[in-house]
Amino acid sequence: MKHLLLAAIGLFIVLAAQPIQAQDKPTKAERRAAALDLRSDMRTWFEADVYPSLKKWHQEYDASLSSEDLATLAKYRAEAKQLKDAMRKDMMALKGTMKKGDRDEMHEKMEALREKHHDAMENIIDGVKPIIKRSKVKLRSIFDTNEDQIEAWRDKAREIMKTWSSEHQGMGRGGKKGHGPQGMGLPLMGQDGKHAALKFVLWDGTMPPIEDEMLGNDPLNGQPGQNRNTLGQMKVAPAPSGNAATITVGNVPNGPAKLEIYDMNGTLVRSVNVTATNGTIEQRVDLSDLPAGSYMASVNTAMGRRTAQVIKE
């Protein structure tokens, strides 16, 4: 097993969070705008080119497990997701209570929170390790078979970063370790195979959320992000669907948006211009000429994206 799956699962998370220290000290608004540009480019690419393949491999892995292991894993995945959500909420609550200028104190408290959540995650990892051991042959097969594809994604990520850097001169490429394109980007793809496998196994198969840190906000500053209001969940009805499906997303900004449907190879099969009114997008999509199978629906709004699986019978 090589270093591969962490690259795929965390690719847009890792590369989209870019609070960067620049030589000409850009303003907070400029940094946020630059980070939004990068996040948008990376997320669009990830959803179209990476996520469908990654989801397919994930389903293939789950299908190889015994019913008992799959049930146990589902429990640990839910616990891991709840833990991450709790971590996010705790961090934002701490950020909201601290006064501007108390960066050292906030840093200490954030480190204490990370340690607490790390200990809880270790308990989850201990429960998952036996399943990973029993399924290591399948994991190795998935990783090794798709090595060329993931290496191609690495190249594409570099290309996106290079384009972003050329379009945002003066933002720099430095910053604290783990906070710049190099520190938070490609080097993380060199994680050991065990770490990559663990990330893959505990992943619940959904698109990672867009957090405030991914929108260019420094988690140590005292200002809440401008995009803290998150999009509502995407709903597909009926599920499974027949010749048509109605796709609904709430808590979206009013105005134009785009609804896209991809097959599991990442090929765009539908693109519909939609309009959000009263904070909601509700669109009926014709699926009659599509073969039965799984598809990914993606709605792109001014506030970000939402995705969901569409199953046509």
PDB file of C-alpha atoms in Angstrom:
ATOM      1  CA  MET A   1       0.000   0.000   0.000  1.00  0.00           C
ATOM      2  CA  LYS A   2       1.438   3.361  -0.932  1.00  0.00           C
ATOM      3  CA  HIS A   3       0.521   6.869   0.079  1.00  0.00           C
ATOM      4  CA  LEU A   4      -2.471   7.222  -2.158  1.00  0.00           C
ATOM      5  CA  LEU A   5      -5.935   7.453  -0.663  1.00  0.00           C
ATOM      6  CA  LEU A   6      -5.306  10.401   1.615  1.00  0.00           C
ATOM      7  CA  ALA A   7      -4.513  12.319  -1.541  1.00  0.00           C
ATOM      8  CA  ALA A   8      -7.951  11.590  -2.921  1.00  0.00           C
ATOM      9  CA  ILE A   9     -10.106  11.965   0.188  1.00  0.00           C
ATOM     10  CA  GLY A  10      -8.496  15.083   1.532  1.00  0.00           C
ATOM     11  CA  LEU A  11      -7.347  16.628  -1.711  1.00  0.00           C
ATOM     12  CA  PHE A  12      -9.665  19.595  -1.953  1.00  0.00           C
ATOM     13  CA  ILE A  13      -9.795  19.982   1.842  1.00  0.00           C
ATOM     14  CA  VAL A  14      -6.039  20.144   2.048  1.00  0.00           C
ATOM     15  CA  LEU A  15      -5.453  22.389  -0.922  1.00  0.00           C
ATOM     16  CA  ALA A  16      -8.421  24.687  -0.483  1.00  0.00           C
ATOM     17  CA  ALA A  17      -7.517  26.029   2.934  1.00  0.00           C
ATOM     18  CA  GLN A  18      -5.023  28.766   2.179  1.00  0.00           C
ATOM     19  CA  PRO A  19      -4.678  31.533   4.773  1.00  0.00           C
ATOM     20  CA  ILE A  20      -1.301  32.686   3.446  1.00  0.00           C
ATOM     21  CA  GLN A  21       1.231  35.215   4.648  1.00  0.00           C
ATOM     22  CA  ALA A  22       2.166  37.408   1.733  1.00  0.00           C
ATOM     23  CA  GLN A  23       5.123  39.686   1.201  1.00  0.00           C
ATOM     24  CA  ASP A  24       2.992  42.769   0.657  1.00  0.00           C
ATOM     25  CA  LYS A  25       0.657  41.933   3.544  1.00  0.00           C
ATOM     26  CA  PRO A  26      -2.654  41.699   1.685  1.00  0.00           C
ATOM     27  CA  THR A  27      -5.746  42.678   3.593  1.00  0.00           C
ATOM     28  CA  LYS A  28      -7.953  40.112   5.253  1.00  0.00           C
ATOM     29  CA  ALA A  29     -10.582  40.659   2.567  1.00  0.00           C
ATOM     30  CA  GLU A  30      -8.005  40.095  -0.182  1.00  0.00           C
ATOM     31  CA  ARG A  31      -6.801  36.903   1.453  1.00  0.00           C
ATOM     32  CA  ARG A  32     -10.356  35.674   1.831  1.00  0.00           C
ATOM     33  CA  ALA A  33     -11.182  36.459  -1.792  1.00  0.00           C
ATOM     34  CA  ALA A  34      -8.051  34.666  -3.006  1.00  0.00           C
ATOM     35  CA  ALA A  35      -8.827  31.637  -0.869  1.00  0.00           C
ATOM     36  CA  LEU A  36     -12.382  31.580  -2.208  1.00  0.00           C
ATOM     37  CA  ASP A  37     -11.075  31.529  -5.771  1.00  0.00           C
ATOM     38  CA  LEU A  38      -8.825  28.588  -5.031  1.00  0.00           C
ATOM     39  CA  ARG A  39     -11.452  26.728  -3.056  1.00  0.00           C
ATOM     40  CA  SER A  40     -13.973  27.164  -5.858  1.00  0.00           C
ATOM     41  CA  ASP A  41     -11.574  25.905  -8.537  1.00  0.00           C
ATOM     42  CA  MET A  42     -10.414  22.977  -6.425  1.00  0.00           C
ATOM     43  CA  ARG A  43     -13.880  21.949  -5.334  1.00  0.00           C
ATOM     44  CA  THR A  44     -15.316  22.107  -8.857  1.00  0.00           C
ATOM     45  CA  TRP A  45     -12.512  19.895 -10.137  1.00  0.00           C
ATOM     46  CA  PHE A  46     -12.714  17.514  -7.166  1.00  0.00           C
ATOM     47  CA  GLU A  47     -16.449  16.986  -7.492  1.00  0.00           C
ATOM     48  CA  ALA A  48     -16.312  16.390 -11.244  1.00  0.00           C
ATOM     49  CA  ASP A  49     -13.091  14.401 -11.648  1.00  0.00           C
ATOM     50  CA  VAL A  50     -12.137  12.886  -8.287  1.00  0.00           C
ATOM     51  CA  TYR A  51     -15.210  12.272  -6.180  1.00  0.00           C
ATOM     52  CA  PRO A  52     -17.088   9.926  -8.557  1.00  0.00           C
ATOM     53  CA  SER A  53     -14.107   7.560  -8.811  1.00  0.00           C
ATOM     54  CA  LEU A  54     -13.363   7.767  -5.113  1.00  0.00           C
ATOM     55  CA  LYS A  55     -16.987   7.023  -4.274  1.00  0.00           C
ATOM     56  CA  LYS A  56     -16.932   4.009  -6.574  1.00  0.00           C
ATOM     57  CA  TRP A  57     -13.814   2.608  -4.893  1.00  0.00           C
ATOM     58  CA  HIS A  58     -15.409   3.201  -1.514  1.00  0.00           C
ATOM     59  CA  GLN A  59     -18.506   1.248  -2.513  1.00  0.00           C
ATOM     60  CA  GLU A  60     -16.301  -1.521  -3.870  1.00  0.00           C
ATOM     61  CA  TYR A  61     -14.477  -1.732  -0.558  1.00  0.00           C
ATOM     62  CA  ASP A  62     -17.690  -1.805   1.479  1.00  0.00           C
ATOM     63  CA  ALA A  63     -19.072  -4.575  -0.725  1.00  0.00           C
ATOM     64  CA  SER A  64     -16.056  -6.739   0.145  1.00  0.00           C
ATOM     65  CA  LEU A  65     -16.748  -6.627   3.894  1.00  0.00           C
ATOM     66  CA  SER A  66     -18.783  -9.068   5.909  1.00  0.00           C
ATOM     67  CA  SER A  67     -22.159  -7.830   7.081  1.00  0.00           C
ATOM     68  CA  GLU A  68     -20.858  -7.775  10.656  1.00  0.00           C
ATOM     69  CA  ASP A  69     -17.773  -5.727   9.788  1.00  0.00           C
ATOM     70  CA  LEU A  70     -19.816  -3.339   7.660  1.00  0.00           C
ATOM     71  CA  ALA A  71     -22.285  -2.747  10.494  1.00  0.00           C
ATOM     72  CA  THR A  72     -19.446  -2.152  12.952  1.00  0.00           C
ATOM     73  CA  LEU A  73     -17.711   0.175  10.528  1.00  0.00           C
ATOM     74  CA  ALA A  74     -20.901   2.157   9.961  1.00  0.00           C
ATOM     75  CA  LYS A  75     -21.037   2.800  13.708  1.00  0.00           C
ATOM     76  CA  TYR A  76     -17.433   3.994  13.844  1.00  0.00           C
ATOM     77  CA  ARG A  77     -17.889   6.172  10.767  1.00  0.00           C
ATOM     78  CA  ALA A  78     -20.863   7.856  12.390  1.00  0.00           C
ATOM     79  CA  GLU A  79     -18.876   8.396  15.585  1.00  0.00           C
ATOM     80  CA  ALA A  80     -15.940   9.838  13.631  1.00  0.00           C
ATOM     81  CA  LYS A  81     -18.204  12.240  11.771  1.00  0.00           C
ATOM     82  CA  GLN A  82     -19.906  13.326  14.990  1.00  0.00           C
ATOM     83  CA  LEU A  83     -16.508  13.886  16.557  1.00  0.00           C
ATOM     84  CA  LYS A  84     -15.381  16.065  13.658  1.00  0.00           C
ATOM     85  CA  ASP A  85     -18.616  18.050  13.835  1.00  0.00           C
ATOM     86  CA  ALA A  86     -18.135  18.521  17.569  1.00  0.00           C
ATOM     87  CA  MET A  87     -14.558  19.633  16.990  1.00  0.00           C
ATOM     88  CA  ARG A  88     -15.695  22.177  14.435  1.00  0.00           C
ATOM     89  CA  LYS A  89     -18.395  23.546  16.732  1.00  0.00           C
ATOM     90  CA  ASP A  90     -16.050  23.706  19.711  1.00  0.00           C
ATOM     91  CA  MET A  91     -13.451  25.579  17.681  1.00  0.00           C
ATOM     92  CA  MET A  92     -15.958  28.093  16.367  1.00  0.00           C
ATOM     93  CA  ALA A  93     -17.484  28.575  19.827  1.00  0.00           C
ATOM     94  CA  LEU A  94     -14.036  29.237  21.254  1.00  0.00           C
ATOM     95  CA  LYS A  95     -13.244  31.617  18.444  1.00  0.00           C
ATOM     96  CA  GLY A  96     -16.454  33.527  19.112  1.00  0.00           C
ATOM     97  CA  THR A  97     -15.783  33.998  22.829  1.00  0.00           C
ATOM     98  CA  MET A  98     -12.191  35.194  22.602  1.00  0.00           C
ATOM     99  CA  LYS A  99     -11.405  38.887  22.399  1.00  0.00           C
ATOM    100  CA  LYS A 100      -9.377  40.333  19.584  1.00  0.00           C
ATOM    101  CA  GLY A 101      -5.687  40.226  20.380  1.00  0.00           C
ATOM    102  CA  ASP A 102      -5.783  37.193  22.691  1.00  0.00           C
ATOM    103  CA  ARG A 103      -4.107  34.991  20.090  1.00  0.00           C
ATOM    104  CA  ASP A 104      -1.692  33.238  22.440  1.00  0.00           C
ATOM    105  CA  GLU A 105      -4.436  32.299  24.864  1.00  0.00           C
ATOM    106  CA  MET A 106      -6.672  31.141  22.030  1.00  0.00           C
ATOM    107  CA  HIS A 107      -3.869  29.063  20.561  1.00  0.00           C
ATOM    108  CA  GLU A 108      -3.378  27.278  23.885  1.00  0.00           C
ATOM    109  CA  LYS A 109      -7.074  26.556  24.256  1.00  0.00           C
ATOM    110  CA  MET A 110      -7.337  25.342  20.673  1.00  0.00           C
ATOM    111  CA  GLU A 111      -4.422  22.985  21.223  1.00  0.00           C
ATOM    112  CA  ALA A 112      -6.154  21.623  24.319  1.00  0.00           C
ATOM    113  CA  LEU A 113      -9.310  21.043  22.270  1.00  0.00           C
ATOM    114  CA  ARG A 114      -7.332  19.247  19.580  1.00  0.00           C
ATOM    115  CA  GLU A 115      -5.748  16.969  22.156  1.00  0.00           C
ATOM    116  CA  LYS A 116      -9.146  16.132  23.641  1.00  0.00           C
ATOM    117  CA  HIS A 117     -10.622  15.256  20.271  1.00  0.00           C
ATOM    118  CA  HIS A 118      -7.465  13.390  19.269  1.00  0.00           C
ATOM    119  CA  ASP A 119      -7.827  11.105  22.281  1.00  0.00           C
ATOM    120  CA  ALA A 120     -11.441  10.402  21.358  1.00  0.00           C
ATOM    121  CA  MET A 121     -10.439   9.637  17.764  1.00  0.00           C
ATOM    122  CA  GLU A 122      -7.784   7.209  18.984  1.00  0.00           C
ATOM    123  CA  ASN A 123     -10.536   5.142  20.600  1.00  0.00           C
ATOM    124  CA  ILE A 124     -12.367   4.990  17.275  1.00  0.00           C
ATOM    125  CA  ILE A 125      -9.173   4.011  15.474  1.00  0.00           C
ATOM    126  CA  ASP A 126      -8.576   1.162  17.912  1.00  0.00           C
ATOM    127  CA  GLY A 127     -12.010  -0.203  17.051  1.00  0.00           C
ATOM    128  CA  VAL A 128     -11.424   0.050  13.298  1.00  0.00           C
ATOM    129  CA  LYS A 129      -7.957  -1.532  13.202  1.00  0.00           C
ATOM    130  CA  PRO A 130      -9.215  -5.167  13.251  1.00  0.00           C
ATOM    131  CA  ILE A 131     -11.445  -4.449  10.245  1.00  0.00           C
ATOM    132  CA  ILE A 132      -8.550  -2.869   8.359  1.00  0.00           C
ATOM    133  CA  LYS A 133      -6.395  -5.882   9.135  1.00  0.00           C
ATOM    134  CA  ARG A 134      -9.014  -8.310   7.825  1.00  0.00           C
ATOM    135  CA  SER A 135      -9.541  -6.237   4.664  1.00  0.00           C
ATOM    136  CA  LYS A 136      -5.929  -5.275   3.952  1.00  0.00           C
ATOM    137  CA  VAL A 137      -5.759  -7.362   0.769  1.00  0.00           C
ATOM    138  CA  LYS A 138      -8.723  -5.506  -0.716  1.00  0.00           C
ATOM    139  CA  LEU A 139      -7.358  -2.140   0.382  1.00  0.00           C
ATOM    140  CA  ARG A 140      -3.994  -2.872  -1.169  1.00  0.00           C
ATOM    141  CA  SER A 141      -5.691  -3.927  -4.395  1.00  0.00           C
ATOM    142  CA  ILE A 142      -7.696  -0.693  -4.600  1.00  0.00           C
ATOM    143  CA  PHE A 143      -4.688   1.490  -3.867  1.00  0.00           C
ATOM    144  CA  ASP A 144      -2.267  -0.239  -6.225  1.00  0.00           C
ATOM    145  CA  THR A 145      -4.745  -0.624  -9.093  1.00  0.00           C
ATOM    146  CA  ASN A 146      -5.538   3.087  -9.082  1.00  0.00           C
ATOM    147  CA  GLU A 147      -2.051   4.445  -8.460  1.00  0.00           C
ATOM    148  CA  ASP A 148      -1.724   6.004 -11.915  1.00  0.00           C
ATOM    149  CA  GLN A 149      -5.092   7.740 -11.576  1.00  0.00           C
ATOM    150  CA  ILE A 150      -4.217   9.267  -8.230  1.00  0.00           C
ATOM    151  CA  GLU A 151      -0.820  10.386  -9.487  1.00  0.00           C
ATOM    152  CA  ALA A 152      -2.653  12.114 -12.344  1.00  0.00           C
ATOM    153  CA  TRP A 153      -4.796  13.893  -9.757  1.00  0.00           C
ATOM    154  CA  ARG A 154      -1.639  15.050  -8.007  1.00  0.00           C
ATOM    155  CA  ASP A 155      -0.437  16.561 -11.267  1.00  0.00           C
ATOM    156  CA  LYS A 156      -3.768  18.282 -11.808  1.00  0.00           C
ATOM    157  CA  ALA A 157      -3.723  19.676  -8.274  1.00  0.00           C
ATOM    158  CA  ARG A 158      -0.292  21.149  -8.949  1.00  0.00           C
ATOM    159  CA  GLU A 159      -1.590  22.675 -12.168  1.00  0.00           C
ATOM    160  CA  ILE A 160      -4.530  24.302 -10.365  1.00  0.00           C
ATOM    161  CA  MET A 161      -2.208  25.631  -7.682  1.00  0.00           C
ATOM    162  CA  LYS A 162       0.181  27.008 -10.298  1.00  0.00           C
ATOM    163  CA  THR A 163      -2.641  28.778 -12.112  1.00  0.00           C
ATOM    164  CA  TRP A 164      -3.980  30.192  -8.857  1.00  0.00           C
ATOM    165  CA  SER A 165      -0.534  31.453  -7.852  1.00  0.00           C
ATOM    166  CA  SER A 166      -0.039  33.217 -11.174  1.00  0.00           C
ATOM    167  CA  GLU A 167      -3.446  34.889 -10.863  1.00  0.00           C
ATOM    168  CA  HIS A 168      -2.833  36.025  -7.283  1.00  0.00           C
ATOM    169  CA  GLN A 169       0.591  37.592  -7.414  1.00  0.00           C
ATOM    170  CA  GLY A 170       1.719  38.957  -4.077  1.00  0.00           C
ATOM    171  CA  MET A 171      -0.130  36.402  -1.975  1.00  0.00           C
ATOM    172  CA  GLY A 172       3.097  34.459  -1.591  1.00  0.00           C
ATOM    173  CA  ARG A 173       3.745  30.764  -1.116  1.00  0.00           C
ATOM    174  CA  GLY A 174       5.143  30.873   2.393  1.00  0.00           C
ATOM    175  CA  GLY A 175       3.474  31.052   5.734  1.00  0.00           C
ATOM    176  CA  LYS A 176       3.559  28.838   8.757  1.00  0.00           C
ATOM    177  CA  LYS A 177       4.128  25.161   8.330  1.00  0.00           C
ATOM    178  CA  GLY A 178       0.863  23.607   7.312  1.00  0.00           C
ATOM    179  CA  HIS A 179      -0.678  26.926   6.285  1.00  0.00           C
ATOM    180  CA  GLY A 180       0.705  27.465   2.799  1.00  0.00           C
ATOM    181  CA  PRO A 181       0.235  25.595  -0.474  1.00  0.00           C
ATOM    182  CA  GLN A 182       3.344  23.532   0.180  1.00  0.00           C
ATOM    183  CA  GLY A 183       2.790  22.923   3.860  1.00  0.00           C
ATOM    184  CA  MET A 184      -0.885  22.050   3.537  1.00  0.00           C
ATOM    185  CA  GLY A 185      -0.818  20.666   0.028  1.00  0.00           C
ATOM    186  CA  LEU A 186       1.153  18.097  -1.824  1.00  0.00           C
ATOM    187  CA  PRO A 187       3.510  16.969   0.972  1.00  0.00           C
ATOM    188  CA  LEU A 188       0.520  15.484   2.783  1.00  0.00           C
ATOM    189  CA  MET A 189       0.073  13.116  -0.125  1.00  0.00           C
ATOM    190  CA  GLY A 190       3.222  11.406   1.042  1.00  0.00           C
ATOM    191  CA  GLN A 191       1.534  10.066   4.160  1.00  0.00           C
ATOM    192  CA  ASP A 192       2.225   6.415   4.894  1.00  0.00           C
ATOM    193  CA  GLY A 193      -0.134   3.792   3.532  1.00  0.00           C
ATOM    194  CA  LYS A 194      -1.596   2.931   6.932  1.00  0.00           C
ATOM    195  CA  HIS A 195      -2.683   6.514   7.511  1.00  0.00           C
ATOM    196  CA  ALA A 196      -4.160   6.731   4.021  1.00  0.00           C
ATOM    197  CA  ALA A 197      -6.054   3.466   4.521  1.00  0.00           C
ATOM    198  CA  LEU A 198      -7.436   4.651   7.838  1.00  0.00           C
ATOM    199  CA  LYS A 199      -8.722   7.887   6.295  1.00  0.00           C
ATOM    200  CA  PHE A 200     -10.340   5.941   3.480  1.00  0.00           C
ATOM    201  CA  VAL A 201     -11.977   3.351   5.717  1.00  0.00           C
ATOM    202  CA  LEU A 202     -13.407   5.926   8.146  1.00  0.00           C
ATOM    203  CA  TRP A 203     -14.660   8.214   5.372  1.00  0.00           C
ATOM    204  CA  ASP A 204     -18.464   8.061   5.194  1.00  0.00           C
ATOM    205  CA  GLY A 205     -18.617   8.612   1.436  1.00  0.00           C
ATOM    206  CA  THR A 206     -20.038  12.137   1.500  1.00  0.00           C
ATOM    207  CA  MET A 207     -18.478  15.327   0.226  1.00  0.00           C
ATOM    208  CA  PRO A 208     -16.523  17.019   3.020  1.00  0.00           C
ATOM    209  CA  PRO A 209     -18.131  20.231   4.299  1.00  0.00           C
ATOM    210  CA  ILE A 210     -16.788  23.682   3.539  1.00  0.00           C
ATOM    211  CA  GLU A 211     -15.548  25.068   6.827  1.00  0.00           C
ATOM    212  CA  ASP A 212     -14.679  28.655   7.665  1.00  0.00           C
ATOM    213  CA  GLU A 213     -10.977  27.828   7.571  1.00  0.00           C
ATOM    214  CA  MET A 214     -11.423  26.658   3.981  1.00  0.00           C
ATOM    215  CA  LEU A 215     -12.889  30.022   3.056  1.00  0.00           C
ATOM    216  CA  GLY A 216      -9.696  31.883   3.839  1.00  0.00           C
ATOM    217  CA  ASN A 217     -10.453  32.765   7.460  1.00  0.00           C
ATOM    218  CA  ASP A 218      -7.622  32.475   9.919  1.00  0.00           C
ATOM    219  CA  PRO A 219      -8.987  30.311  12.770  1.00  0.00           C
ATOM    220  CA  LEU A 220      -6.941  32.401  15.203  1.00  0.00           C
ATOM    221  CA  ASN A 221      -8.442  35.751  14.311  1.00  0.00           C
ATOM    222  CA  GLY A 222     -11.387  37.141  16.219  1.00  0.00           C
ATOM    223  CA  GLN A 223     -13.692  37.700  13.263  1.00  0.00           C
ATOM    224  CA  PRO A 224     -16.366  35.207  12.237  1.00  0.00           C
ATOM    225  CA  GLY A 225     -16.437  34.193   8.594  1.00  0.00           C
ATOM    226  CA  GLN A 226     -18.767  35.905   6.198  1.00  0.00           C
ATOM    227  CA  ASN A 227     -20.047  32.564   4.907  1.00  0.00           C
ATOM    228  CA  ARG A 228     -20.839  30.793   8.149  1.00  0.00           C
ATOM    229  CA  ASN A 229     -24.392  30.160   7.015  1.00  0.00           C
ATOM    230  CA  THR A 230     -24.074  26.824   5.282  1.00  0.00           C
ATOM    231  CA  LEU A 231     -26.182  25.488   2.475  1.00  0.00           C
ATOM    232  CA  GLY A 232     -28.977  23.136   3.383  1.00  0.00           C
ATOM    233  CA  GLN A 233     -28.734  19.453   2.594  1.00  0.00           C
ATOM    234  CA  MET A 234     -29.597  18.314  -0.912  1.00  0.00           C
ATOM    235  CA  LYS A 235     -32.651  16.063  -1.103  1.00  0.00           C
ATOM    236  CA  VAL A 236     -33.507  13.767  -4.005  1.00  0.00           C
ATOM    237  CA  ALA A 237     -37.048  12.443  -4.417  1.00  0.00           C
ATOM    238  CA  PRO A 238     -38.115   9.833  -5.045  1.00  0.00           C
ATOM    239  CA  ALA A 239     -35.150   7.769  -3.930  1.00  0.00           C
ATOM    240  CA  PRO A 240     -34.471   5.585  -5.814  1.00  0.00           C
ATOM    241  CA  SER A 241     -35.719   7.516  -8.825  1.00  0.00           C
ATOM    242  CA  GLY A 242     -37.374   6.466 -12.041  1.00  0.00           C
ATOM    243  CA  ASN A 243     -37.541   8.581 -15.188  1.00  0.00           C
ATOM    244  CA  ALA A 244     -37.335  11.829 -13.227  1.00  0.00           C
ATOM    245  CA  ALA A 245     -36.108  13.140  -9.903  1.00  0.00           C
ATOM    246  CA  THR A 246     -36.851  16.308  -7.981  1.00  0.00           C
ATOM    247  CA  ILE A 247     -33.764  17.857  -6.408  1.00  0.00           C
ATOM    248  CA  THR A 248     -34.184  20.305  -3.550  1.00  0.00           C
ATOM    249  CA  VAL A 249     -31.646  22.409  -1.652  1.00  0.00           C
ATOM    250  CA  GLY A 250     -32.576  24.852   1.100  1.00  0.00           C
ATOM    251  CA  ASN A 251     -30.841  27.835   2.697  1.00  0.00           C
ATOM    252  CA  VAL A 252     -29.353  29.017  -0.595  1.00  0.00           C
ATOM    253  CA  PRO A 253     -28.869  32.607  -1.789  1.00  0.00           C
ATOM    254  CA  ASN A 254     -31.599  33.786  -4.134  1.00  0.00           C
ATOM    255  CA  GLY A 255     -30.579  34.053  -7.757  1.00  0.00           C
ATOM    256  CA  PRO A 256     -29.136  31.931 -10.547  1.00  0.00           C
ATOM    257  CA  ALA A 257     -27.423  28.611  -9.894  1.00  0.00           C
ATOM    258  CA  LYS A 258     -26.446  25.543 -11.864  1.00  0.00           C
ATOM    259  CA  LEU A 259     -27.540  21.946 -11.382  1.00  0.00           C
ATOM    260  CA  GLU A 260     -25.295  19.265 -12.858  1.00  0.00           C
ATOM    261  CA  ILE A 261     -25.578  15.478 -13.003  1.00  0.00           C
ATOM    262  CA  TYR A 262     -22.476  13.296 -13.411  1.00  0.00           C
ATOM    263  CA  ASP A 263     -22.171   9.589 -14.003  1.00  0.00           C
ATOM    264  CA  MET A 264     -19.813   7.609 -11.779  1.00  0.00           C
ATOM    265  CA  ASN A 265     -16.989   8.063 -14.278  1.00  0.00           C
ATOM    266  CA  GLY A 266     -17.173  11.812 -13.777  1.00  0.00           C
ATOM    267  CA  THR A 267     -18.841  12.500 -17.139  1.00  0.00           C
ATOM    268  CA  LEU A 268     -21.326  15.359 -17.156  1.00  0.00           C
ATOM    269  CA  VAL A 269     -24.700  14.047 -18.369  1.00  0.00           C
ATOM    270  CA  ARG A 270     -26.992  16.939 -17.381  1.00  0.00           C
ATOM    271  CA  SER A 271     -26.528  20.666 -16.870  1.00  0.00           C
ATOM    272  CA  VAL A 272     -29.524  22.792 -15.943  1.00  0.00           C
ATOM    273  CA  ASN A 273     -29.625  26.497 -15.137  1.00  0.00           C
ATOM    274  CA  VAL A 274     -31.873  27.026 -12.124  1.00  0.00           C
ATOM    275  CA  THR A 275     -33.031  29.954 -10.022  1.00  0.00           C
ATOM    276  CA  ALA A 276     -33.258  29.990  -6.242  1.00  0.00           C
ATOM    277  CA  THR A 277     -36.292  31.771  -4.824  1.00  0.00           C
ATOM    278  CA  ASN A 278     -37.189  32.229  -1.173  1.00  0.00           C
ATOM    279  CA  GLY A 279     -33.914  30.561  -0.253  1.00  0.00           C
ATOM    280  CA  THR A 280     -34.748  27.297  -2.011  1.00  0.00           C
ATOM    281  CA  ILE A 281     -33.853  25.473  -5.201  1.00  0.00           C
ATOM    282  CA  GLU A 282     -36.359  22.870  -6.349  1.00  0.00           C
ATOM    283  CA  GLN A 283     -35.829  21.384  -9.792  1.00  0.00           C
ATOM    284  CA  ARG A 284     -37.315  18.387 -11.574  1.00  0.00           C
ATOM    285  CA  VAL A 285     -34.715  16.619 -13.732  1.00  0.00           C
ATOM    286  CA  ASP A 286     -35.529  14.285 -16.607  1.00  0.00           C
ATOM    287  CA  LEU A 287     -33.630  10.985 -16.291  1.00  0.00           C
ATOM    288  CA  SER A 288     -35.580   9.013 -18.885  1.00  0.00           C
ATOM    289  CA  ASP A 289     -32.725   8.636 -21.374  1.00  0.00           C
ATOM    290  CA  LEU A 290     -30.125   7.662 -18.777  1.00  0.00           C
ATOM    291  CA  PRO A 291     -29.327   4.016 -18.060  1.00  0.00           C
ATOM    292  CA  ALA A 292     -30.111   2.611 -14.636  1.00  0.00           C
ATOM    293  CA  GLY A 293     -27.360   3.139 -12.102  1.00  0.00           C
ATOM    294  CA  SER A 294     -25.810   5.646  -9.710  1.00  0.00           C
ATOM    295  CA  TYR A 295     -25.191   9.308 -10.503  1.00  0.00           C
ATOM    296  CA  MET A 296     -24.013  12.364  -8.598  1.00  0.00           C
ATOM    297  CA  ALA A 297     -26.086  15.550  -8.521  1.00  0.00           C
ATOM    298  CA  SER A 298     -24.257  18.816  -7.837  1.00  0.00           C
ATOM    299  CA  VAL A 299     -25.783  22.256  -7.290  1.00  0.00           C
ATOM    300  CA  ASN A 300     -23.395  25.209  -7.612  1.00  0.00           C
ATOM    301  CA  THR A 301     -24.558  28.442  -5.961  1.00  0.00           C
ATOM    302  CA  ALA A 302     -22.934  31.729  -5.036  1.00  0.00           C
ATOM    303  CA  MET A 303     -22.438  30.340  -1.525  1.00  0.00           C
ATOM    304  CA  GLY A 304     -20.885  27.019  -2.548  1.00  0.00           C
ATOM    305  CA  ARG A 305     -21.953  23.571  -3.658  1.00  0.00           C
ATOM    306  CA  ARG A 306     -24.070  20.690  -2.459  1.00  0.00           C
ATOM    307  CA  THR A 307     -23.933  17.156  -3.817  1.00  0.00           C
ATOM    308  CA  ALA A 308     -26.012  14.024  -3.406  1.00  0.00           C
ATOM    309  CA  GLN A 309     -26.279  10.621  -4.978  1.00  0.00           C
ATOM    310  CA  VAL A 310     -29.066   9.902  -7.448  1.00  0.00           C
ATOM    311  CA  ILE A 311     -29.969   6.269  -8.042  1.00  0.00           C
ATOM    312  CA  LYS A 312     -32.031   5.524 -11.133  1.00  0.00           C
ATOM    313  CA  GLU A 313     -33.846   2.219 -11.286  1.00  0.00           C
TER     314      GLU A 313
END
